[in-house]
Short mmCIF file of C-alpha atoms and ligand atoms in Angstrom, two decimals:
data_model
loop_
_atom_site.label_atom_id
_atom_site.label_comp_id
_atom_site.label_asym_id
_atom_site.label_seq_id
_atom_site.Cartn_x
_atom_site.Cartn_y
_atom_site.Cartn_z
CA VAL A 4 0.00 -0.02 0.00
CA ARG A 5 1.16 3.52 -0.71
CA PHE A 6 0.05 6.11 1.70
CA SER A 7 -0.61 9.67 0.60
CA GLU A 8 2.20 12.25 0.69
CA ARG A 9 0.10 14.59 2.79
CA THR A 10 -0.11 12.07 5.62
CA SER A 11 3.64 11.40 5.67
CA TRP A 12 4.10 13.01 9.08
CA ASP A 13 7.13 12.35 11.23
CA LEU A 14 5.38 10.34 13.95
CA ALA A 15 8.52 9.54 15.99
CA SER A 16 8.23 10.83 19.54
CA THR A 17 10.15 14.03 20.19
CA HIS A 18 12.73 14.83 22.85
CA LEU A 19 9.99 16.84 24.61
CA SER A 20 7.48 14.04 24.76
CA GLY A 21 10.15 11.91 26.55
CA VAL A 22 10.75 14.74 29.02
CA ILE A 23 7.01 14.98 29.74
CA ALA A 24 6.59 11.18 30.12
CA ARG A 25 9.53 11.04 32.61
CA ALA A 26 8.23 14.02 34.55
CA ARG A 27 4.77 12.51 34.87
CA ALA A 28 6.18 9.24 36.05
CA ALA A 29 8.47 10.94 38.61
CA ARG A 30 5.86 13.33 39.97
CA PRO A 31 2.23 12.16 40.21
CA ASP A 32 1.42 15.57 41.78
CA LEU A 33 2.55 17.45 38.61
CA VAL A 34 0.17 20.37 37.95
CA ASP A 35 -0.73 20.36 34.26
CA LEU A 36 -0.54 24.02 33.13
CA THR A 37 -1.02 22.79 29.52
CA GLU A 38 -4.69 21.76 30.19
CA HIS A 39 -6.97 23.57 27.73
CA ASN A 40 -9.90 21.11 27.93
CA PRO A 41 -12.75 23.12 29.63
CA THR A 42 -14.47 19.87 30.67
CA ARG A 43 -11.51 18.80 32.81
CA VAL A 44 -10.90 21.85 34.93
CA GLY A 45 -13.78 21.68 37.45
CA LEU A 46 -16.12 24.38 35.96
CA ARG A 47 -19.38 24.31 37.90
CA GLU A 48 -21.60 25.81 35.22
CA ASN A 49 -21.01 23.09 32.62
CA ALA A 50 -22.20 20.21 34.80
CA HIS A 51 -25.79 20.02 33.54
CA LEU A 52 -25.20 20.54 29.78
CA ALA A 53 -25.98 16.91 29.02
CA GLU A 54 -29.56 17.35 30.32
CA LEU A 55 -30.26 19.88 27.53
CA LEU A 56 -29.59 17.23 24.84
CA SER A 57 -32.40 14.83 25.65
CA SER A 58 -35.32 16.31 23.68
CA ARG A 59 -37.66 13.93 21.87
CA ALA A 60 -37.32 16.06 18.73
CA ALA A 61 -33.72 14.82 18.54
CA ALA A 62 -34.97 11.33 17.52
CA ILE A 63 -36.15 12.57 14.13
CA TYR A 64 -33.73 12.92 11.27
CA ASP A 65 -34.61 15.73 8.94
CA PRO A 66 -31.29 17.09 7.83
CA HIS A 67 -30.64 20.44 6.14
CA PRO A 68 -27.19 20.80 4.61
CA MET A 69 -26.68 24.30 6.08
CA GLY A 70 -27.99 23.26 9.50
CA ALA A 71 -31.56 23.42 10.93
CA ARG A 72 -33.09 26.85 10.29
CA ALA A 73 -34.02 27.31 13.93
CA ALA A 74 -30.46 26.57 14.97
CA ARG A 75 -29.14 29.11 12.45
CA GLN A 76 -31.65 31.67 13.75
CA THR A 77 -30.19 31.04 17.21
CA VAL A 78 -26.66 31.73 15.92
CA ALA A 79 -27.99 34.96 14.32
CA GLY A 80 -29.27 35.84 17.81
CA TYR A 81 -25.80 35.28 19.24
CA TYR A 82 -24.49 37.93 16.75
CA ARG A 83 -27.44 40.30 17.43
CA ASP A 84 -26.26 40.31 21.06
CA ARG A 85 -22.91 41.45 19.75
CA SER A 86 -24.32 44.33 17.60
CA ALA A 87 -24.15 42.35 14.36
CA GLN A 88 -27.17 41.88 12.14
CA VAL A 89 -26.66 38.51 10.42
CA ASP A 90 -29.18 36.87 8.09
CA PRO A 91 -29.60 33.19 9.12
CA GLU A 92 -29.38 32.28 5.37
CA ARG A 93 -25.76 33.51 5.57
CA ILE A 94 -24.93 31.01 8.32
CA ILE A 95 -23.73 27.43 7.86
CA LEU A 96 -23.34 24.98 10.73
CA SER A 97 -20.50 22.47 10.92
CA ALA A 98 -19.27 20.04 13.51
CA SER A 99 -16.50 22.32 14.65
CA THR A 100 -14.40 25.34 13.67
CA SER A 101 -11.77 22.89 12.46
CA GLU A 102 -14.30 21.38 10.07
CA SER A 103 -15.32 24.86 8.93
CA TYR A 104 -11.64 25.42 7.97
CA ALA A 105 -11.58 22.12 6.04
CA TRP A 106 -14.69 23.14 4.08
CA LEU A 107 -13.31 26.60 3.35
CA PHE A 108 -10.03 25.17 2.07
CA LYS A 109 -12.02 22.83 -0.20
CA LEU A 110 -14.11 25.80 -1.40
CA LEU A 111 -11.26 28.26 -1.99
CA CYS A 112 -8.14 26.23 -2.82
CA ASP A 113 -6.80 23.86 -5.40
CA PRO A 114 -3.78 21.76 -4.35
CA GLN A 115 -0.70 23.92 -3.71
CA ASP A 116 -2.71 27.13 -3.49
CA GLU A 117 -1.71 29.31 -0.55
CA VAL A 118 -3.36 30.66 2.59
CA LEU A 119 -1.73 33.32 4.75
CA VAL A 120 -1.71 32.61 8.50
CA PRO A 121 -0.52 34.67 11.41
CA SER A 122 2.75 33.76 13.09
CA PRO A 123 2.68 33.05 16.02
CA SER A 124 -0.67 31.32 16.15
CA TYR A 125 -2.65 28.09 16.54
CA PRO A 126 -0.59 25.04 15.46
CA LEU A 127 -3.47 22.97 14.11
CA PHE A 128 -3.57 25.14 10.95
CA THR A 129 -0.55 23.19 9.65
CA TYR A 130 -2.58 19.94 9.77
CA LEU A 131 -5.89 21.45 8.59
CA ALA A 132 -4.15 22.87 5.54
CA GLY A 133 -1.87 19.90 4.91
CA LEU A 134 -4.87 17.56 4.77
CA GLU A 135 -6.42 19.65 2.01
CA SER A 136 -3.07 19.93 0.16
CA VAL A 137 -3.02 23.62 0.82
CA ARG A 138 0.17 25.56 1.55
CA LEU A 139 0.40 27.89 4.49
CA ARG A 140 2.39 31.04 4.25
CA PRO A 141 2.99 32.78 7.58
CA TYR A 142 2.74 36.60 8.05
CA PRO A 143 4.29 38.17 11.10
CA LEU A 144 2.69 39.55 14.22
CA ARG A 145 5.03 42.03 15.85
CA ARG A 146 5.95 40.96 19.32
CA ASP A 147 7.43 44.37 20.21
CA GLU A 148 4.09 45.97 19.32
CA GLY A 149 1.78 43.71 21.31
CA PHE A 150 1.61 41.17 18.50
CA ARG A 151 0.02 43.69 16.13
CA VAL A 152 -0.46 42.35 12.60
CA ASP A 153 2.40 43.50 10.37
CA THR A 154 0.01 44.73 7.69
CA SER A 155 2.54 45.72 5.09
CA SER A 156 4.38 42.36 5.37
CA LEU A 157 0.99 40.61 4.98
CA ILE A 158 0.07 42.62 1.90
CA ASP A 159 3.50 42.01 0.38
CA ARG A 160 2.85 38.29 0.64
CA LEU A 161 -0.40 38.33 -1.32
CA ASP A 162 0.36 36.90 -4.74
CA ALA A 163 -1.22 34.91 -7.59
CA ARG A 164 -1.37 31.72 -5.48
CA THR A 165 -3.00 33.35 -2.46
CA ARG A 166 -6.61 32.30 -1.94
CA ALA A 167 -7.29 33.46 1.60
CA VAL A 168 -5.92 35.33 4.65
CA ILE A 169 -6.69 33.95 8.12
CA MET A 170 -6.98 36.44 10.99
CA VAL A 171 -7.38 35.09 14.48
CA HIS A 172 -9.38 37.56 16.55
CA PRO A 173 -8.27 37.32 19.33
CA ASN A 174 -5.25 35.26 18.47
CA ASN A 175 -4.26 32.05 20.20
CA PRO A 176 -1.97 31.96 22.21
CA THR A 177 -1.06 35.68 22.29
CA GLY A 178 -4.54 36.80 23.33
CA THR A 179 -4.38 39.89 21.12
CA PHE A 180 -7.14 41.32 18.88
CA VAL A 181 -6.70 42.46 15.28
CA ARG A 182 -6.96 46.24 15.26
CA ARG A 183 -9.79 47.65 13.24
CA ASP A 184 -7.59 49.87 11.08
CA ASP A 185 -5.37 46.90 10.25
CA ALA A 186 -8.43 44.74 9.40
CA ASP A 187 -9.70 47.49 7.11
CA ALA A 188 -6.40 47.77 5.27
CA ILE A 189 -6.25 43.95 4.81
CA ASP A 190 -9.89 43.86 3.67
CA ALA A 191 -9.17 46.45 0.99
CA ALA A 192 -6.01 44.67 -0.23
CA CYS A 193 -7.77 41.30 -0.33
CA ALA A 194 -10.81 42.66 -2.19
CA GLU A 195 -8.50 44.27 -4.80
CA ARG A 196 -6.79 40.90 -5.40
CA SER A 197 -9.90 38.67 -5.13
CA VAL A 198 -8.59 36.99 -1.98
CA ALA A 199 -10.99 35.80 0.76
CA VAL A 200 -10.66 36.65 4.49
CA ILE A 201 -11.27 34.09 7.20
CA ALA A 202 -11.82 35.62 10.66
CA ASP A 203 -11.45 33.10 13.45
CA GLU A 204 -13.34 34.48 16.50
CA VAL A 205 -13.53 31.39 18.71
CA PHE A 206 -12.16 33.31 21.72
CA LEU A 207 -14.02 36.58 21.07
CA ASP A 208 -16.04 36.36 24.31
CA HIS A 209 -13.21 35.30 26.56
CA THR A 210 -11.83 38.71 27.41
CA HIS A 211 -9.71 39.36 30.53
CA ARG A 212 -10.88 42.93 31.03
CA ALA A 213 -13.36 44.77 28.87
CA PRO A 214 -11.06 45.77 25.97
CA GLY A 215 -13.60 48.14 24.48
CA PRO A 216 -15.91 47.58 21.48
CA GLU A 217 -13.41 49.28 19.10
CA LEU A 218 -10.93 46.44 19.64
CA ALA A 219 -13.12 43.46 20.40
CA SER A 220 -16.06 43.79 18.04
CA SER A 221 -16.93 40.91 15.72
CA PHE A 222 -15.97 40.92 12.03
CA ALA A 223 -19.65 40.06 11.47
CA ALA A 224 -20.58 43.53 12.67
CA GLN A 225 -18.48 45.22 9.92
CA GLU A 226 -19.02 45.78 6.22
CA HIS A 227 -16.43 43.99 4.06
CA ALA A 228 -15.23 44.60 0.53
CA ALA A 229 -13.63 41.15 0.42
CA LEU A 230 -15.56 37.85 0.68
CA THR A 231 -15.31 37.17 4.41
CA PHE A 232 -16.05 34.13 6.52
CA VAL A 233 -16.45 34.58 10.32
CA LEU A 234 -15.88 31.35 12.29
CA SER A 235 -16.85 30.36 15.77
CA GLY A 236 -18.49 27.52 17.67
CA LEU A 237 -19.57 25.91 20.92
CA SER A 238 -16.07 24.59 21.81
CA LYS A 239 -15.21 28.02 23.20
CA VAL A 240 -18.52 29.96 23.14
CA ALA A 241 -20.15 27.41 25.48
CA CYS A 242 -16.88 25.81 26.69
CA ALA A 243 -18.22 22.61 25.28
CA PRO A 244 -15.99 21.05 22.62
CA GLN A 245 -17.67 17.66 23.15
CA LEU A 246 -20.95 18.99 21.67
CA LYS A 247 -19.33 19.30 18.23
CA LEU A 248 -21.08 22.31 16.77
CA GLY A 249 -19.36 25.18 14.95
CA TRP A 250 -20.57 27.76 12.47
CA MET A 251 -19.46 30.24 9.83
CA VAL A 252 -21.06 33.50 8.73
CA VAL A 253 -20.53 34.42 5.07
CA THR A 254 -20.33 38.20 4.44
CA GLY A 255 -18.91 40.63 1.88
CA PRO A 256 -20.14 41.46 -1.62
CA ASP A 257 -23.60 39.94 -2.13
CA ALA A 258 -23.04 38.04 -5.37
CA LEU A 259 -19.75 36.51 -4.07
CA ALA A 260 -21.37 35.55 -0.76
CA ARG A 261 -24.28 33.85 -2.56
CA ALA A 262 -21.93 31.94 -4.87
CA ALA A 263 -19.83 30.82 -1.89
CA LEU A 264 -22.94 29.74 0.02
CA ALA A 265 -24.24 27.69 -2.91
CA ARG A 266 -20.97 25.73 -3.08
CA LEU A 267 -20.62 25.39 0.71
CA GLU A 268 -24.10 23.93 0.81
CA VAL A 269 -22.94 21.08 -1.49
CA ILE A 270 -19.81 20.55 0.63
CA ALA A 271 -21.90 20.49 3.81
CA ASP A 272 -24.49 18.17 2.15
CA THR A 273 -21.71 15.68 1.35
CA TYR A 274 -21.03 15.13 5.04
CA LEU A 275 -24.16 16.26 7.00
CA SER A 276 -21.88 16.11 10.02
CA VAL A 277 -23.77 18.15 12.61
CA SER A 278 -25.76 15.94 15.00
CA THR A 279 -29.52 16.57 15.44
CA PRO A 280 -29.54 16.60 19.29
CA VAL A 281 -27.06 19.49 19.47
CA GLN A 282 -29.02 21.54 16.85
CA VAL A 283 -32.33 20.97 18.65
CA ALA A 284 -30.75 22.03 21.96
CA LEU A 285 -28.76 24.98 20.58
CA ALA A 286 -31.11 27.71 21.76
CA ALA A 287 -31.04 26.40 25.32
CA ILE A 288 -27.31 25.83 25.24
CA LEU A 289 -26.53 29.36 24.03
CA ALA A 290 -29.03 30.87 26.48
CA GLU A 291 -27.11 29.27 29.32
CA SER A 292 -23.66 29.79 27.94
CA GLY A 293 -23.27 33.30 29.37
CA ALA A 294 -23.00 31.85 32.94
CA ILE A 295 -20.23 29.45 31.80
CA ARG A 296 -18.31 32.27 30.07
CA ASP A 297 -18.66 34.43 33.17
CA GLU A 298 -17.20 31.66 35.30
CA VAL A 299 -14.35 31.15 32.85
CA CYS A 300 -13.56 34.92 32.45
CA ALA A 301 -13.50 35.35 36.25
CA ARG A 302 -11.06 32.47 36.41
CA LEU A 303 -8.84 33.93 33.66
CA ARG A 304 -8.63 37.21 35.62
CA ARG A 305 -7.92 35.48 38.90
CA ASN A 306 -5.17 33.31 37.45
CA LEU A 307 -3.58 36.31 35.68
CA ALA A 308 -3.62 38.18 38.95
CA ALA A 309 -1.96 35.22 40.74
CA LEU A 310 0.79 35.11 38.08
CA ASP A 311 1.32 38.87 38.29
CA ALA A 312 1.54 38.68 42.08
CA ALA A 313 4.10 35.85 41.92
CA ILE A 314 6.27 37.90 39.53
CA ALA A 315 5.86 41.06 41.67
CA ASP A 316 7.06 39.07 44.70
CA VAL A 317 10.40 38.40 42.96
CA GLY A 318 11.03 42.18 42.88
CA ALA A 319 11.53 44.97 40.43
CA HIS A 320 14.29 43.11 38.48
CA ALA A 321 12.36 39.87 38.02
CA PRO A 322 14.04 37.92 35.22
CA MET A 323 10.70 36.85 33.72
CA ARG A 324 7.77 38.86 32.32
CA ARG A 325 4.16 38.15 31.54
CA LEU A 326 3.27 39.45 28.11
CA PRO A 327 0.20 41.71 27.95
CA ALA A 328 -2.95 40.27 26.40
CA HIS A 329 -6.68 41.07 26.22
CA ALA A 330 -8.33 37.68 25.87
CA GLY A 331 -8.04 33.89 25.53
CA TRP A 332 -7.22 30.92 27.62
CA SER A 333 -3.40 31.18 27.53
CA VAL A 334 -0.74 33.42 28.92
CA LEU A 335 2.80 33.94 27.65
CA LEU A 336 5.71 33.97 30.10
CA GLU A 337 8.94 35.43 28.75
CA VAL A 338 11.89 33.66 30.36
CA PRO A 339 15.62 34.32 30.46
CA ARG A 340 17.47 32.86 27.48
CA ILE A 341 19.81 30.77 29.61
CA TYR A 342 18.15 27.53 28.51
CA ASP A 343 16.02 26.40 25.60
CA GLU A 344 12.34 25.71 26.13
CA ASP A 345 12.74 21.94 26.47
CA ARG A 346 15.27 22.40 29.28
CA TRP A 347 12.99 24.94 31.06
CA ILE A 348 10.12 22.46 30.83
CA GLU A 349 12.31 19.75 32.32
CA ILE A 350 13.44 22.03 35.14
CA LEU A 351 9.96 23.31 35.95
CA ALA A 352 8.53 19.81 35.97
CA GLU A 353 11.25 18.47 38.30
CA GLU A 354 11.68 21.46 40.59
CA ALA A 355 8.36 23.31 40.54
CA GLY A 356 6.06 20.34 39.87
CA ALA A 357 4.39 22.09 36.90
CA LEU A 358 4.08 21.20 33.24
CA VAL A 359 4.09 24.06 30.73
CA MET A 360 4.16 24.35 26.89
CA PRO A 361 7.02 25.61 24.74
CA GLY A 362 6.34 28.80 22.76
CA TYR A 363 7.78 27.13 19.64
CA PHE A 364 4.61 24.97 19.44
CA PHE A 365 2.86 28.15 18.33
CA ASP A 366 5.75 29.39 16.19
CA LEU A 367 6.94 31.92 18.83
CA GLU A 368 10.59 32.80 18.53
CA HIS A 369 12.81 30.02 19.92
CA GLY A 370 14.26 30.14 23.40
CA ARG A 371 12.18 32.89 24.89
CA THR A 372 8.61 32.01 25.79
CA LEU A 373 6.62 29.45 27.76
CA VAL A 374 2.84 29.12 27.33
CA LEU A 375 0.60 28.45 30.34
CA SER A 376 -3.12 27.64 30.42
CA LEU A 377 -5.29 30.08 32.38
CA LEU A 378 -8.15 27.52 32.59
CA VAL A 379 -6.52 25.54 35.43
CA GLU A 380 -8.35 25.46 38.76
CA PRO A 381 -7.19 28.64 40.67
CA GLU A 382 -5.67 27.14 43.83
CA ALA A 383 -3.55 24.69 41.83
CA PHE A 384 -2.68 27.40 39.29
CA SER A 385 -1.54 29.85 41.90
CA ALA A 386 0.65 27.33 43.76
CA ALA A 387 2.13 26.08 40.50
CA VAL A 388 3.00 29.49 39.02
CA THR A 389 4.44 30.71 42.30
CA ALA A 390 6.76 27.68 42.31
CA CYS A 391 7.61 28.21 38.61
CA VAL A 392 8.46 31.87 39.08
CA ALA A 393 10.67 31.10 42.12
CA THR A 394 12.41 28.34 40.20
CA ILE A 395 13.10 30.58 37.19
CA ALA A 396 14.41 33.33 39.47
CA ARG A 397 16.75 30.89 41.22
CA HIS A 398 18.23 29.62 37.95
CA ALA A 399 18.64 33.15 36.62
CA SER A 400 20.56 34.46 39.63
C1 LIG B 515 -7.80 29.81 17.24
C2 LIG B 515 -8.53 28.49 17.21
N1 LIG B 515 -9.31 28.21 16.12
C3 LIG B 515 -9.97 27.06 16.04
C4 LIG B 515 -9.94 26.12 17.05
C5 LIG B 515 -10.71 24.82 16.92
O1 LIG B 515 -11.93 24.90 17.47
P1 LIG B 515 -12.97 23.70 17.33
O2 LIG B 515 -12.89 22.93 18.59
O3 LIG B 515 -14.26 24.35 17.14
O4 LIG B 515 -12.58 22.89 16.13
C6 LIG B 515 -9.16 26.37 18.16
C7 LIG B 515 -9.06 25.39 19.27
O5 LIG B 515 -8.42 25.61 20.25
C8 LIG B 515 -8.43 27.59 18.24
O6 LIG B 515 -7.61 27.90 19.26
#
């Protein structure tokens, strides 16, 4: 048998996976600061979600390729609450945001066509694109300017093979929003070159402090000259990745949006991947999701405060720094360049009893950054980051 080129991944375990396996074996009390699964971090408000899925209507199979109309109206209501008027006929449901990406790459790209992605950002893009034989071309976010999109570098990279530009708003793991003026410049450049825009807003609601509507408003609330797809889903909106429901909103010039929707409908019809129970329950799930997000956002703030306090305790010349962010479930910790990330991870596991992620997973510059999950239960988070910060300070002195 010959397997496809695009699945020829290097599946050998890395040095880091060995480090992690040894650390877990040596320390059963290891606090996992890489945990991003919201169903495993003791959130109270998610406990009764399963009860919402047991309606009798869920026993009847009456599929619509774009998703049940009532469910799409519910998604339109989600946007109405965020000052965006969205026609339910412009919404398509999928099983997840990841699946929405796969459908968009099928819609927009032939093999070897290119999609621009932010760097640093979410590592799964490599796989999502690779599986559709699409090439990713990174464009830089400027670390020294709060990970602002480098708009001119992005526009320079648009060429005859570019089919789409992905913007992650707010970005994972940097937690930074795309500025409105940058988004407008990119929209104009994409429209001029017939390139589509994909705005990934899965973390839109998970803000640390109110960043202001100017920064944190949805792409669905703006007019666009370029064909634009706005992506989100229940994974983050309801902190419920197990429910498997995502969506996209198609906006931009009317004729283009209609043409895109007609093709997407066929793609969606080929899979019919969204389950009936979750569509039937969507109105109830979204109605209750505000409480879950409030619980999560309070936790994000509390954990950030604990990390800031631990760093402040080290003193004015602390050798580490927490990078500013507005939103999202991760925080970036800048560490001294005395070791590489794998060595820091080994040291923190052995000496501080905490497991963290290397920044290079997200294409952050090598040797400088560790990534911590802010979803972790607060007492455990506070104890673990205090131990991490003290350990880093000891090694740096
Ligand atoms: C930026 C970003 N986009 C998309 C996804 C995937 O979301 P889903 O679970 O809906 O596939 C994630 C998951 O963490 C993410 O961080």
